[in-house]
CSV table of C-alpha atoms in Angstrom, one decimal:
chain,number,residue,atom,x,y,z
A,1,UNK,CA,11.0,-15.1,0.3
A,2,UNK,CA,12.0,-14.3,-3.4
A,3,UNK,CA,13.7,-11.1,-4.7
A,4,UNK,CA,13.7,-10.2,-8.6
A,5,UNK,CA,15.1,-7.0,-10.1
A,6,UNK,CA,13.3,-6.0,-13.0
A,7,UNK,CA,16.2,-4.4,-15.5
A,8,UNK,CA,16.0,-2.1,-18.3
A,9,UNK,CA,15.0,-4.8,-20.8
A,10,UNK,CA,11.5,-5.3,-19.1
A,11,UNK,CA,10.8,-1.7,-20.4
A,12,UNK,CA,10.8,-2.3,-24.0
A,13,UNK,CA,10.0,-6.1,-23.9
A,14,UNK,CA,6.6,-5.3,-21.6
A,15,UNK,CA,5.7,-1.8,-23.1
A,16,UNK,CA,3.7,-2.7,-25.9
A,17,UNK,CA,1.7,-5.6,-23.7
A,18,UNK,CA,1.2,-3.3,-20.6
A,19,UNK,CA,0.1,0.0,-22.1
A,20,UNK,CA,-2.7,1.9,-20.4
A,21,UNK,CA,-4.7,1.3,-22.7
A,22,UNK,CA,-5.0,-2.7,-22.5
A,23,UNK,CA,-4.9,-1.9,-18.7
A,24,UNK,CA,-8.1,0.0,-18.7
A,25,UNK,CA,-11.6,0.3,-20.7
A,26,UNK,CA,-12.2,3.6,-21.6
A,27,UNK,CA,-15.4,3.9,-19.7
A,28,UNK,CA,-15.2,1.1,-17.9
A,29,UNK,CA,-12.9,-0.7,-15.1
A,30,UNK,CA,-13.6,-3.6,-12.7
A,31,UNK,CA,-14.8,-4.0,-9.1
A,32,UNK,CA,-13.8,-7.1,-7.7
A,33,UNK,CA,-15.2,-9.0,-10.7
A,34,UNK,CA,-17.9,-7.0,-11.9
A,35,UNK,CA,-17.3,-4.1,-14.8
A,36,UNK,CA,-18.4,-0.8,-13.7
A,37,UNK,CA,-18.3,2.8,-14.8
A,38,UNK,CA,-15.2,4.3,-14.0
A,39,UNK,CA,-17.2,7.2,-12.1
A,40,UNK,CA,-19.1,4.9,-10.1
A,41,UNK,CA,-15.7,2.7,-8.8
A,42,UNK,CA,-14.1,5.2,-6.1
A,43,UNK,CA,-18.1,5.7,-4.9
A,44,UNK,CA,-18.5,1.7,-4.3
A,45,UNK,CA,-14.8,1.6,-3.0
A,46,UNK,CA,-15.2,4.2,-0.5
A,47,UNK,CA,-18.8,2.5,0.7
A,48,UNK,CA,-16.3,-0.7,1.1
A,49,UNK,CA,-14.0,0.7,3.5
A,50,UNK,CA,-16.8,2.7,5.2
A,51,UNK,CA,-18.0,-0.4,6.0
A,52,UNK,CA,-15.4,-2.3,7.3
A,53,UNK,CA,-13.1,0.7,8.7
A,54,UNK,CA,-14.7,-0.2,12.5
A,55,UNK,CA,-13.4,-4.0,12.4
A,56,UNK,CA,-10.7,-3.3,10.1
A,57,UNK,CA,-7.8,-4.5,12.3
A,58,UNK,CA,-9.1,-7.3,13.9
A,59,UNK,CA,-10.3,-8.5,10.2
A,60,UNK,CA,-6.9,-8.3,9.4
A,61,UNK,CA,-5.3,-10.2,11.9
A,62,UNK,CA,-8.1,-13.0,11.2
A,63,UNK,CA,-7.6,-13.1,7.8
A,64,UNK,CA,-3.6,-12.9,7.9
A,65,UNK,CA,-3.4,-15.0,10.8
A,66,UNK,CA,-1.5,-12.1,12.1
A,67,UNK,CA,0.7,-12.5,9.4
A,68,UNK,CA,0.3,-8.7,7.8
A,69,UNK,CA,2.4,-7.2,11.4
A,70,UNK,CA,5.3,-9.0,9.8
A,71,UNK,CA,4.6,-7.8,6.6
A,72,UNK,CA,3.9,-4.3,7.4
A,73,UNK,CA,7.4,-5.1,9.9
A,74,UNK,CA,9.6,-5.8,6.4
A,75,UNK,CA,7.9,-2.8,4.6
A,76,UNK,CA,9.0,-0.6,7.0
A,77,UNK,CA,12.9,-2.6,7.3
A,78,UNK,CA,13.0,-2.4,3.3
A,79,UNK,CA,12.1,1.7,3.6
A,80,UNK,CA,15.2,2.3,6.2
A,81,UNK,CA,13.7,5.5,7.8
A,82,UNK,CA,15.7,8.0,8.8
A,83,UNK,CA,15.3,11.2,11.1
A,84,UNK,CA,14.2,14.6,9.3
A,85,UNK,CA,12.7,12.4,6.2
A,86,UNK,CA,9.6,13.7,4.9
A,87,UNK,CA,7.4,10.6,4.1
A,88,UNK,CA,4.0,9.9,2.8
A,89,UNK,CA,2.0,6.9,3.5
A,90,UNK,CA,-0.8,6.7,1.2
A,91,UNK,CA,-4.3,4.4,1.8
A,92,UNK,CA,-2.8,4.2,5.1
A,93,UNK,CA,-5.7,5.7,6.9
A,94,UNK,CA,-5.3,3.2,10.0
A,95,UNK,CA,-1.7,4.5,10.4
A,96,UNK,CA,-0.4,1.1,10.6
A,97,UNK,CA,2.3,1.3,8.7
A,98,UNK,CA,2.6,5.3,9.9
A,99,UNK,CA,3.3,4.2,13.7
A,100,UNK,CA,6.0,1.6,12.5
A,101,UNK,CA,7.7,4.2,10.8
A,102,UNK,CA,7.9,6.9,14.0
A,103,UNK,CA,8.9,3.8,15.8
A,104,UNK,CA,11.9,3.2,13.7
A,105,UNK,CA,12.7,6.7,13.4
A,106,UNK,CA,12.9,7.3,17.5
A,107,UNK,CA,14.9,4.3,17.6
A,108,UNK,CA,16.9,5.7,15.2
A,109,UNK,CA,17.3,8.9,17.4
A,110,UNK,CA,17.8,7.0,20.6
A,111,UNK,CA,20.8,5.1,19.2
A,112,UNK,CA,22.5,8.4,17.5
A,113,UNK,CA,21.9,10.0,20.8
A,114,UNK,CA,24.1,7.7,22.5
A,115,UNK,CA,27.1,9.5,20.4
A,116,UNK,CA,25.5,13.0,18.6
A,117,UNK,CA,24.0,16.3,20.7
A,118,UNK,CA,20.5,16.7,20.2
A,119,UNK,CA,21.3,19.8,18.3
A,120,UNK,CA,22.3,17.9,15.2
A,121,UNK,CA,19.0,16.1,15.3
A,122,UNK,CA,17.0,19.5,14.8
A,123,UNK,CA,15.9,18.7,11.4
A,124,UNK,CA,11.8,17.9,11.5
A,125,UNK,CA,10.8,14.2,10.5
A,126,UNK,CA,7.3,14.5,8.8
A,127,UNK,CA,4.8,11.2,8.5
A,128,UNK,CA,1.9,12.4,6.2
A,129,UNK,CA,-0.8,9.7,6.2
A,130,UNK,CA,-3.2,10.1,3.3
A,131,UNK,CA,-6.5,8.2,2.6
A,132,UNK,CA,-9.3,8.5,0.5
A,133,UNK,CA,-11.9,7.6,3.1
A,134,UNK,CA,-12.2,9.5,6.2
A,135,UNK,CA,-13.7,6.9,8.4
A,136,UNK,CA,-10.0,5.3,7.9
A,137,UNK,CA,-8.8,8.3,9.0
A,138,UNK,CA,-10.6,8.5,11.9
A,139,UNK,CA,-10.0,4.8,13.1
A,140,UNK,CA,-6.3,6.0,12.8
A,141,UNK,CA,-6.0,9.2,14.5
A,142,UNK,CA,-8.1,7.1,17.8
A,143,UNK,CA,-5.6,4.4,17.6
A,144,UNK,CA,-2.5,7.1,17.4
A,145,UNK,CA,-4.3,8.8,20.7
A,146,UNK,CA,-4.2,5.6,22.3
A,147,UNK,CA,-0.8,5.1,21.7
A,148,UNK,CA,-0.6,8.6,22.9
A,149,UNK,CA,1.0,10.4,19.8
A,150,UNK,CA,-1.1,13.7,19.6
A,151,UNK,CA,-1.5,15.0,16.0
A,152,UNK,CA,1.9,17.1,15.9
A,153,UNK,CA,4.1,17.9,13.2
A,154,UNK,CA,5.8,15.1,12.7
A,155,UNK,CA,2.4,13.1,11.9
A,156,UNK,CA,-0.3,14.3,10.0
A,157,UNK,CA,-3.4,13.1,8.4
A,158,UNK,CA,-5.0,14.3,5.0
A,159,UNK,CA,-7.8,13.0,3.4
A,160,UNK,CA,-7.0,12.6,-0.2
A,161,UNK,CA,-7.1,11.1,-3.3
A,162,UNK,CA,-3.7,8.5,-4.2
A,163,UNK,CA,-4.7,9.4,-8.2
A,164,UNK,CA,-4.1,13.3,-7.9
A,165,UNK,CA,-2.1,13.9,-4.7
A,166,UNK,CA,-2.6,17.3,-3.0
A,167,UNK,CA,1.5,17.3,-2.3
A,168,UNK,CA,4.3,19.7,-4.3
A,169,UNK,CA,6.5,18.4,-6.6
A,170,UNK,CA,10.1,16.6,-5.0
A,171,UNK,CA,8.7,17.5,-1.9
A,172,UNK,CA,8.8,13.3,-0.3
A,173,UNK,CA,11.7,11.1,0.5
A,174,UNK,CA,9.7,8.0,0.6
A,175,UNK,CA,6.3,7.1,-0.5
A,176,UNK,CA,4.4,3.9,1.3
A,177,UNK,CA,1.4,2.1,-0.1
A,178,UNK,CA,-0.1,-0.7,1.5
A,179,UNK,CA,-2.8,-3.1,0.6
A,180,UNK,CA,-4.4,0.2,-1.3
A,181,UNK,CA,-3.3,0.2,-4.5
A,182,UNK,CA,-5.4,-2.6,-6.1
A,183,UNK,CA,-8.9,-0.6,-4.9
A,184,UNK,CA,-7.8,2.4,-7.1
A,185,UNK,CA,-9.6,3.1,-10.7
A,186,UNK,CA,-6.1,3.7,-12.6
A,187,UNK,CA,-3.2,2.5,-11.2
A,188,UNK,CA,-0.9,4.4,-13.3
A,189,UNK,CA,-1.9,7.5,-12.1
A,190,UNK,CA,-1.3,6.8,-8.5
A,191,UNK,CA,2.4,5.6,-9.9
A,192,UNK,CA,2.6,8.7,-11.8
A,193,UNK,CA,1.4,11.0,-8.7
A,194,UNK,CA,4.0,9.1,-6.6
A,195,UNK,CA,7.0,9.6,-8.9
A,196,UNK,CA,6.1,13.5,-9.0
A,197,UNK,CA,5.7,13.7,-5.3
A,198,UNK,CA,9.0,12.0,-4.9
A,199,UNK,CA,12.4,13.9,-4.3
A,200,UNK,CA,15.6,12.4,-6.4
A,201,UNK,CA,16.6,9.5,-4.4
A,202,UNK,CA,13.1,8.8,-2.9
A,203,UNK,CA,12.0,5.6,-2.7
A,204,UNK,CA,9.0,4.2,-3.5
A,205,UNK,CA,7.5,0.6,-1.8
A,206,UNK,CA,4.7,-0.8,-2.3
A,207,UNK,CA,2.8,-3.9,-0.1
A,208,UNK,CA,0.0,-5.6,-2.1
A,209,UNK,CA,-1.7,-8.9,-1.8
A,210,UNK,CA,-0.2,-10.5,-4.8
A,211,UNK,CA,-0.6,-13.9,-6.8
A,212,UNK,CA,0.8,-17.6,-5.7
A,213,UNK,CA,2.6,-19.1,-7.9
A,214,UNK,CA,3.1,-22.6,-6.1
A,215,UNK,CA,-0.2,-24.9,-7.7
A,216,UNK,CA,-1.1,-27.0,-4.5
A,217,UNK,CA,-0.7,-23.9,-2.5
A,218,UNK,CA,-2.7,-21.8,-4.9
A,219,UNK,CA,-5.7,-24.2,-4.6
A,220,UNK,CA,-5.8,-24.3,-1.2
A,221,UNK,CA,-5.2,-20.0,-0.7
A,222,UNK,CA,-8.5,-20.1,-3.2
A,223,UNK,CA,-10.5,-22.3,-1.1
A,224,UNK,CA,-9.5,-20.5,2.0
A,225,UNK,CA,-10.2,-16.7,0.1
A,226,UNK,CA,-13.4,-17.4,-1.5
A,227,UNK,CA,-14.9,-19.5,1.3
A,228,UNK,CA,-13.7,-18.3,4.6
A,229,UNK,CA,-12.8,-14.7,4.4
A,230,UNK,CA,-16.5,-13.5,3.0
A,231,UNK,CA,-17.6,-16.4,5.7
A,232,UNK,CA,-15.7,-14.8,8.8
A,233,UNK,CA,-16.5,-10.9,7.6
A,234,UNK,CA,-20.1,-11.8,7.8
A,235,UNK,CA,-19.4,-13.7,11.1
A,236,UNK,CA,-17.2,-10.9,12.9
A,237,UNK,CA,-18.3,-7.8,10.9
A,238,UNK,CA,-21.8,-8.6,9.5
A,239,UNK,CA,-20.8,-7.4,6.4
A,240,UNK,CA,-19.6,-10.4,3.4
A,241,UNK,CA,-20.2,-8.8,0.3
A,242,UNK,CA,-17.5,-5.8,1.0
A,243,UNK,CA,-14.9,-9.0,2.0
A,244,UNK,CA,-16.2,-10.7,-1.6
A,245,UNK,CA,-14.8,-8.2,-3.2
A,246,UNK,CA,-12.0,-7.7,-1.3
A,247,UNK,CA,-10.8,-10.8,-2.4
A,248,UNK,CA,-11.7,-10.5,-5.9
A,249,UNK,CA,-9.8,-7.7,-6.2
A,250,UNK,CA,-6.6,-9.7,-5.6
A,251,UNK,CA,-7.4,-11.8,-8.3
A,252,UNK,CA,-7.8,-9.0,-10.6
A,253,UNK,CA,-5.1,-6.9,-9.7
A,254,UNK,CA,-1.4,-7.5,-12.2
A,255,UNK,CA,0.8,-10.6,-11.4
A,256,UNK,CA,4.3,-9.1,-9.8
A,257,UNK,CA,5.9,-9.0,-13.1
A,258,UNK,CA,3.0,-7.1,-15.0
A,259,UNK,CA,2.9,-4.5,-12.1
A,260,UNK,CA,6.8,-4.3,-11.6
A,261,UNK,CA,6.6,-3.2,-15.8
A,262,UNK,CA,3.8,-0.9,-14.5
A,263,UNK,CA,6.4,0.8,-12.3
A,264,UNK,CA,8.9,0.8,-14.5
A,265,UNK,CA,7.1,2.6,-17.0
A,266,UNK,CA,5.9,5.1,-14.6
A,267,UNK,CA,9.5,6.4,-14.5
A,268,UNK,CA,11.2,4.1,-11.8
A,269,UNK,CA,15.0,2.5,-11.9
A,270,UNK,CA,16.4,-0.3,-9.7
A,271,UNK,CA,12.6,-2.0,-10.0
A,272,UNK,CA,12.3,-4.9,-8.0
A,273,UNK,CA,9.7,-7.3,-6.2
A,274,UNK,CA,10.2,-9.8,-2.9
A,275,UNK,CA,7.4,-12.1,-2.6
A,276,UNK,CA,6.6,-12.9,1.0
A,277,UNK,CA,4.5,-16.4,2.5
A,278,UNK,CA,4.6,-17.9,-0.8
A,279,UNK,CA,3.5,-15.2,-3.2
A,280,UNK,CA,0.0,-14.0,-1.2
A,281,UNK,CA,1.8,-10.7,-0.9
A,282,UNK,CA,4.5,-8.8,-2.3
A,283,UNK,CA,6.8,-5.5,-1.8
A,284,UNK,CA,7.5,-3.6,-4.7
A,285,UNK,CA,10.0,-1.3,-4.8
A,286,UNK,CA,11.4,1.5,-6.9
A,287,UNK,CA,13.7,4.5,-7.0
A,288,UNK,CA,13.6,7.7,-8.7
A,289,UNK,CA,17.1,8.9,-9.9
């Protein structure tokens, strides 16, 4: 694992190169490695996970080697939950990273229940999961009845968009994305929409597939993403052209530093990244004071 802060000198040295202008045609944006019309992205996106929503889990353990549990495991240690939080997991439609949360929370309760009356616990814990694509949604809310969490209060599912959030101002303590934010059209509006959703003192994280830095362990993580993953998802889920661009995506998505100076810019302080298994992901994180 490696951890970097990102101080206040990225701001003005990274500006100028990371504006959203040289982020972003005006009329055009890419999928996977093709250029499309920026209308015609979130359509192609959404037909993506529409797709693969039905074998979305078990493509993810075979692709991750189960790996993206742990992952998802040190997302959820890095945001610390606490009881009564009001949090919003965005392109988390499967509630993955939803369920570890409540998990974390209850144990939470459990332990301050040991010394604290349950009257003192009285304030309401609210998990909002949010995703574009209701298919995801719906692979989530079966998974949370088998788990046998009922849609309640304290977690709720809305379809919606990451780039223009249908949540008030301040109104979040923590904000979640994971493995999302690449598939978006502008990135820096789903970082703008998360810093205005955000109360002071909310944190944002972020878990992307990210870029190796390591060369023999690059080549190798290219051989295995260009041959095997579009190789298994036609294998296990009939379906390799939505896992191409899966994995094209990574490639075109910012290196850690040119997103961390995304985030910065978007308003952030105390801007960091940890890169996990060698750079193939990493958690960025960010707080709004």
């Amino acid at each position: 694992m490696a951890l970097r802060m990102m101080t206040g000198k990225l701001r003005s040295k990274c500006l100028p190169r990371f504006s959203a202008a040289s982020l972003l045609h005006s009329h055009a944006t890419s999928f996977g490695f093709k250029e499309v019309q920026e209308e015609e992205k979130s359509r192609m996106v959404d037909n993506v996970f529409s797709s693969v929503a039905s074998n979305y889990d078990l493509m993810n353990d075979l692709m991750s080697a189960g790996l993206h549990r742990l992952w998802k495991d040190r997302l959820v240690s890095k945001l610390n939950p606490f009881p009564g939080m009001k949090h919003l997991d965005v392109a988390g439609g499967t509630g993955d990273v939803a369920f570890r949360i409540l998990e974390a929370i209850n144990s939470v309760k459990h332990r301050a229940m040991q010394d604290v009356l349950e009257d003192n616990l009285h304030e309401e814990t609210q998990i909002f999961v949010c995703d574009i694509n209701p298919n995801m949604l719906n692979v989530g809310k079966k998974r949370a009845l088998e788990r046998g969490i009922r849609e309640a209060k304290s977690l709720l599912w809305v379809e919606g968009d990451a780039e223009a959030l249908n949540f008030k101002d301040n109104s979040m303590d923590g904000y979640t994305i994971a493995f999302g934010i690449r598939n978006v059209t502008h990135i820096e509006r789903v970082l703008a929409e998360a810093y205005r959703v955000l109360k002071r003192g909310g944190r944002f994280l972020c878990l992307e597939l990210s870029h190796v830095e390591v060369p023999i362990f690059k080549e190798l993580y290219d051989y295995y993403s260009f041959s095997i993953i579009p190789a298994v998802g036609e294998l296990v889920a009939g379906d390799r052209d939505s896992y191409q661009y899966l994995v094209e995506s990574i490639r075109r998505f910012p290196s850690q530093e040119k997103f961390a100076s995304m985030i910065v810019d978007a308003g952030f302080q105390k801007v960091e990244y940890e890169n996990l298994s060698g750079g193939v992901v990493a958690i960025h994180s960010g707080l709004k004071i």
